[in-house]
mmCIF file of C-alpha atoms in Angstrom:
data_model
loop_
_atom_site.group_PDB
_atom_site.id
_atom_site.type_symbol
_atom_site.label_atom_id
_atom_site.label_comp_id
_atom_site.label_asym_id
_atom_site.label_seq_id
_atom_site.Cartn_x
_atom_site.Cartn_y
_atom_site.Cartn_z
ATOM 1 C CA MET A 400 0.000 0.000 0.000
ATOM 2 C CA ASP A 401 1.459 3.345 -1.051
ATOM 3 C CA ARG A 402 1.854 5.723 1.881
ATOM 4 C CA GLN A 403 1.470 8.835 -0.314
ATOM 5 C CA ALA A 404 -1.770 7.529 -1.839
ATOM 6 C CA LEU A 405 -3.094 6.807 1.648
ATOM 7 C CA LEU A 406 -2.271 10.341 2.801
ATOM 8 C CA LEU A 407 -4.084 11.784 -0.231
ATOM 9 C CA VAL A 408 -7.222 9.794 0.585
ATOM 10 C CA LEU A 409 -7.257 10.731 4.286
ATOM 11 C CA PRO A 410 -9.121 14.096 3.957
ATOM 12 C CA ARG A 411 -11.819 12.425 1.867
ATOM 13 C CA LEU A 412 -12.159 9.656 4.449
ATOM 14 C CA ARG A 413 -12.564 12.239 7.195
ATOM 15 C CA ARG A 414 -15.210 14.122 5.175
ATOM 16 C CA TYR A 415 -17.147 10.927 4.457
ATOM 17 C CA ALA A 416 -16.938 9.824 8.099
ATOM 18 C CA TRP A 417 -18.230 13.222 9.205
ATOM 19 C CA ALA A 418 -21.142 12.899 6.763
ATOM 20 C CA LEU A 419 -21.955 9.402 8.039
ATOM 21 C CA VAL A 420 -21.666 10.068 11.755
ATOM 22 C CA GLY A 421 -22.182 13.821 12.144
ATOM 23 C CA GLU A 422 -19.887 14.189 15.141
ATOM 24 C CA ARG A 423 -16.184 14.997 15.105
ATOM 25 C CA ALA A 424 -14.992 12.524 17.744
ATOM 26 C CA ALA A 425 -17.079 9.664 16.359
ATOM 27 C CA SER A 426 -15.961 10.408 12.801
ATOM 28 C CA ASP A 427 -12.299 10.433 13.887
ATOM 29 C CA ASP A 428 -12.886 7.066 15.565
ATOM 30 C CA LEU A 429 -14.455 5.731 12.371
ATOM 31 C CA VAL A 430 -11.484 6.871 10.287
ATOM 32 C CA GLN A 431 -9.081 5.298 12.776
ATOM 33 C CA ASP A 432 -11.040 2.028 12.773
ATOM 34 C CA THR A 433 -11.060 2.076 8.958
ATOM 35 C CA LEU A 434 -7.308 2.534 8.739
ATOM 36 C CA GLU A 435 -6.717 -0.138 11.371
ATOM 37 C CA ARG A 436 -8.952 -2.591 9.504
ATOM 38 C CA ALA A 437 -7.276 -1.764 6.183
ATOM 39 C CA TRP A 438 -3.830 -2.243 7.687
ATOM 40 C CA SER A 439 -4.753 -5.588 9.245
ATOM 41 C CA ARG A 440 -6.178 -6.766 5.915
ATOM 42 C CA VAL A 441 -3.635 -5.202 3.575
ATOM 43 C CA GLY A 442 -3.151 -8.608 1.947
ATOM 44 C CA GLN A 443 -6.694 -8.429 0.567
ATOM 45 C CA TRP A 444 -6.000 -5.218 -1.328
ATOM 46 C CA GLN A 445 -4.967 -5.772 -4.910
ATOM 47 C CA THR A 446 -2.051 -3.621 -6.018
ATOM 48 C CA GLY A 447 -3.146 -1.286 -8.793
ATOM 49 C CA SER A 448 -6.800 -1.271 -7.749
ATOM 50 C CA ASP A 449 -8.613 1.791 -6.430
ATOM 51 C CA LEU A 450 -7.324 2.367 -2.891
ATOM 52 C CA ARG A 451 -9.902 5.073 -2.222
ATOM 53 C CA GLY A 452 -12.810 2.807 -3.156
ATOM 54 C CA TRP A 453 -11.428 -0.022 -1.013
ATOM 55 C CA LEU A 454 -11.048 2.254 2.024
ATOM 56 C CA PHE A 455 -14.510 3.774 1.540
ATOM 57 C CA SER A 456 -15.997 0.256 1.382
ATOM 58 C CA ILE A 457 -14.294 -0.663 4.635
ATOM 59 C CA MET A 458 -15.554 2.540 6.266
ATOM 60 C CA HIS A 459 -19.083 2.004 5.003
ATOM 61 C CA ASN A 460 -19.151 -1.578 6.289
ATOM 62 C CA LEU A 461 -17.768 -0.542 9.690
ATOM 63 C CA HIS A 462 -20.437 2.148 9.953
ATOM 64 C CA ILE A 463 -23.209 -0.303 9.038
ATOM 65 C CA ASP A 464 -21.881 -2.780 11.621
ATOM 66 C CA HIS A 465 -21.943 -0.055 14.262
ATOM 67 C CA VAL A 466 -25.488 1.033 13.373
ATOM 68 C CA ARG A 467 -26.773 -2.544 13.463
ATOM 69 C CA ARG A 468 -25.035 -3.361 16.738
ATOM 70 C CA PRO A 469 -27.570 -3.365 19.553
ATOM 71 C CA ALA A 470 -27.181 -0.416 21.853
ATOM 72 C CA LEU A 471 -26.130 -1.006 25.416
ATOM 73 C CA LYS A 472 -28.920 -0.848 27.923
ATOM 74 C CA VAL A 473 -28.522 2.310 29.932
ATOM 75 C CA ARG A 474 -29.819 2.737 33.424
ATOM 76 C CA PRO A 475 -30.467 6.366 34.396
ATOM 77 C CA LEU A 476 -28.464 7.600 37.346
ATOM 78 C CA ASP A 477 -29.826 9.761 40.076
ATOM 79 C CA ASP A 478 -27.890 13.036 39.868
ATOM 80 C CA SER A 479 -28.086 13.475 43.619
ATOM 81 C CA ASP A 480 -25.934 10.347 44.065
ATOM 82 C CA LEU A 481 -23.082 11.922 42.165
ATOM 83 C CA ASP A 482 -20.771 14.341 43.878
ATOM 84 C CA LEU A 483 -18.603 15.435 40.983
ATOM 85 C CA PRO A 484 -16.179 18.299 41.408
ATOM 86 C CA THR A 485 -16.816 21.223 39.116
ATOM 87 C CA ARG A 486 -14.413 23.797 37.852
ATOM 88 C CA ALA A 487 -14.905 27.353 39.081
ATOM 89 C CA THR A 488 -16.153 29.498 36.212
ATOM 90 C CA GLN A 489 -16.221 32.934 37.826
ATOM 91 C CA SER A 490 -13.114 34.089 36.003
ATOM 92 C CA ASP A 491 -14.014 32.782 32.531
ATOM 93 C CA ARG A 492 -15.500 36.070 31.365
ATOM 94 C CA ILE A 493 -12.483 37.987 32.657
ATOM 95 C CA ASP A 494 -10.133 35.568 30.872
ATOM 96 C CA VAL A 495 -12.000 36.063 27.599
ATOM 97 C CA MET A 496 -11.904 39.836 28.030
ATOM 98 C CA ASP A 497 -8.154 39.676 28.784
ATOM 99 C CA LEU A 498 -7.608 37.613 25.639
ATOM 100 C CA GLN A 499 -9.608 40.094 23.561
ATOM 101 C CA THR A 500 -7.614 43.005 24.985
ATOM 102 C CA ALA A 501 -4.334 41.207 24.298
ATOM 103 C CA LEU A 502 -5.438 40.422 20.736
ATOM 104 C CA ASN A 503 -6.284 44.090 20.228
ATOM 105 C CA HIS A 504 -2.709 45.009 21.248
ATOM 106 C CA LEU A 505 -1.254 42.834 18.477
ATOM 107 C CA PRO A 506 -0.350 44.459 15.165
ATOM 108 C CA ASP A 507 -3.013 43.837 12.510
ATOM 109 C CA GLU A 508 -0.704 41.607 10.456
ATOM 110 C CA GLN A 509 -0.010 39.279 13.383
ATOM 111 C CA ARG A 510 -3.625 39.268 14.608
ATOM 112 C CA GLN A 511 -4.947 38.373 11.130
ATOM 113 C CA VAL A 512 -2.600 35.415 10.745
ATOM 114 C CA LEU A 513 -3.154 34.234 14.322
ATOM 115 C CA LEU A 514 -6.948 34.338 14.013
ATOM 116 C CA LEU A 515 -7.044 32.647 10.606
ATOM 117 C CA ILE A 516 -4.878 29.781 11.826
ATOM 118 C CA ALA A 517 -6.137 29.378 15.398
ATOM 119 C CA LEU A 518 -9.788 30.324 15.037
ATOM 120 C CA GLU A 519 -10.571 29.429 11.428
ATOM 121 C CA GLU A 520 -8.222 26.408 11.433
ATOM 122 C CA MET A 521 -6.761 27.353 8.064
ATOM 123 C CA SER A 522 -3.478 25.873 6.861
ATOM 124 C CA TYR A 523 -0.398 28.010 6.293
ATOM 125 C CA GLN A 524 -0.954 27.623 2.539
ATOM 126 C CA GLU A 525 -4.567 28.805 2.787
ATOM 127 C CA VAL A 526 -3.575 31.815 4.905
ATOM 128 C CA SER A 527 -0.795 32.606 2.438
ATOM 129 C CA GLN A 528 -3.265 32.591 -0.449
ATOM 130 C CA THR A 529 -5.941 34.482 1.481
ATOM 131 C CA LEU A 530 -3.643 37.310 2.556
ATOM 132 C CA GLY A 531 -1.459 37.255 -0.562
ATOM 133 C CA ILE A 532 1.804 36.809 1.352
ATOM 134 C CA PRO A 533 4.519 34.112 1.239
ATOM 135 C CA ILE A 534 4.236 31.099 3.562
ATOM 136 C CA GLY A 535 7.454 32.126 5.301
ATOM 137 C CA THR A 536 5.877 35.448 6.188
ATOM 138 C CA VAL A 537 2.806 33.629 7.536
ATOM 139 C CA MET A 538 5.010 31.457 9.759
ATOM 140 C CA SER A 539 7.038 34.445 10.941
ATOM 141 C CA ARG A 540 3.986 36.545 11.773
ATOM 142 C CA LEU A 541 2.363 33.615 13.546
ATOM 143 C CA SER A 542 5.450 32.964 15.647
ATOM 144 C CA ARG A 543 5.876 36.606 16.591
ATOM 145 C CA GLY A 544 2.132 36.986 17.235
ATOM 146 C CA ARG A 545 1.998 33.958 19.516
ATOM 147 C CA GLU A 546 5.049 35.117 21.463
ATOM 148 C CA ARG A 547 3.687 38.629 21.870
ATOM 149 C CA LEU A 548 0.267 37.309 22.871
ATOM 150 C CA ARG A 549 1.923 35.030 25.433
ATOM 151 C CA ARG A 550 3.834 37.990 26.917
ATOM 152 C CA LEU A 551 0.695 40.140 27.010
ATOM 153 C CA LEU A 552 -1.301 37.435 28.771
ATOM 154 C CA ASP A 553 1.535 36.967 31.276
ATOM 155 C CA GLY A 554 1.135 40.606 32.281
ATOM 156 C CA HIS A 555 3.903 42.295 30.309
ATOM 157 C CA VAL A 556 2.679 45.701 29.244
ATOM 158 C CA PRO A 557 3.432 46.486 25.587
ATOM 159 C CA SER A 558 6.064 49.103 25.172
ATOM 160 C CA SER A 559 4.740 52.115 23.381
ATOM 161 C CA ALA A 560 6.749 53.074 20.363
ATOM 162 C CA ASN A 561 8.543 56.382 20.699
ATOM 163 C CA LEU A 562 7.479 58.013 17.469
ATOM 164 C CA ARG A 563 8.152 61.565 16.565
ATOM 165 C CA VAL A 564 6.919 63.716 13.766
ATOM 166 C CA VAL A 565 9.546 64.557 11.174
ATOM 167 C CA LYS A 566 8.931 67.625 9.043
#
């Protein structure tokens, strides 16, 4: 089995799994189960045949098996019996406001790259094409933006630039 061909099929497998299951964690599990099943039965794959079709068949069959499998009987628990510790959430709003303030202190170029990669989950290539800048510039701005954001969140006040008007 060609490793490169497998890597090219992986995004399509993830998309198909998401369409079948509708939940990220379950779809990732389905992809993992598919790859594990394919690897354990690699002898059944015929070299030169359609790898993508073979993997999709395995995924489809695994999904059908899961759907047909009888569900476990669940007994409802009385919530009063459980004494689970809970995380304090009083400071969540303050943390979000601090993050927003720190993001606002970043230069626009760094903030744009940071948000596209972290929030929109875009690849370096996609950010490069979106902003019309080289990938190296994307990586540099991301690195500097993350470092500056880290310093701001640790309480380091940004130094104001000493600019003067030249006539």
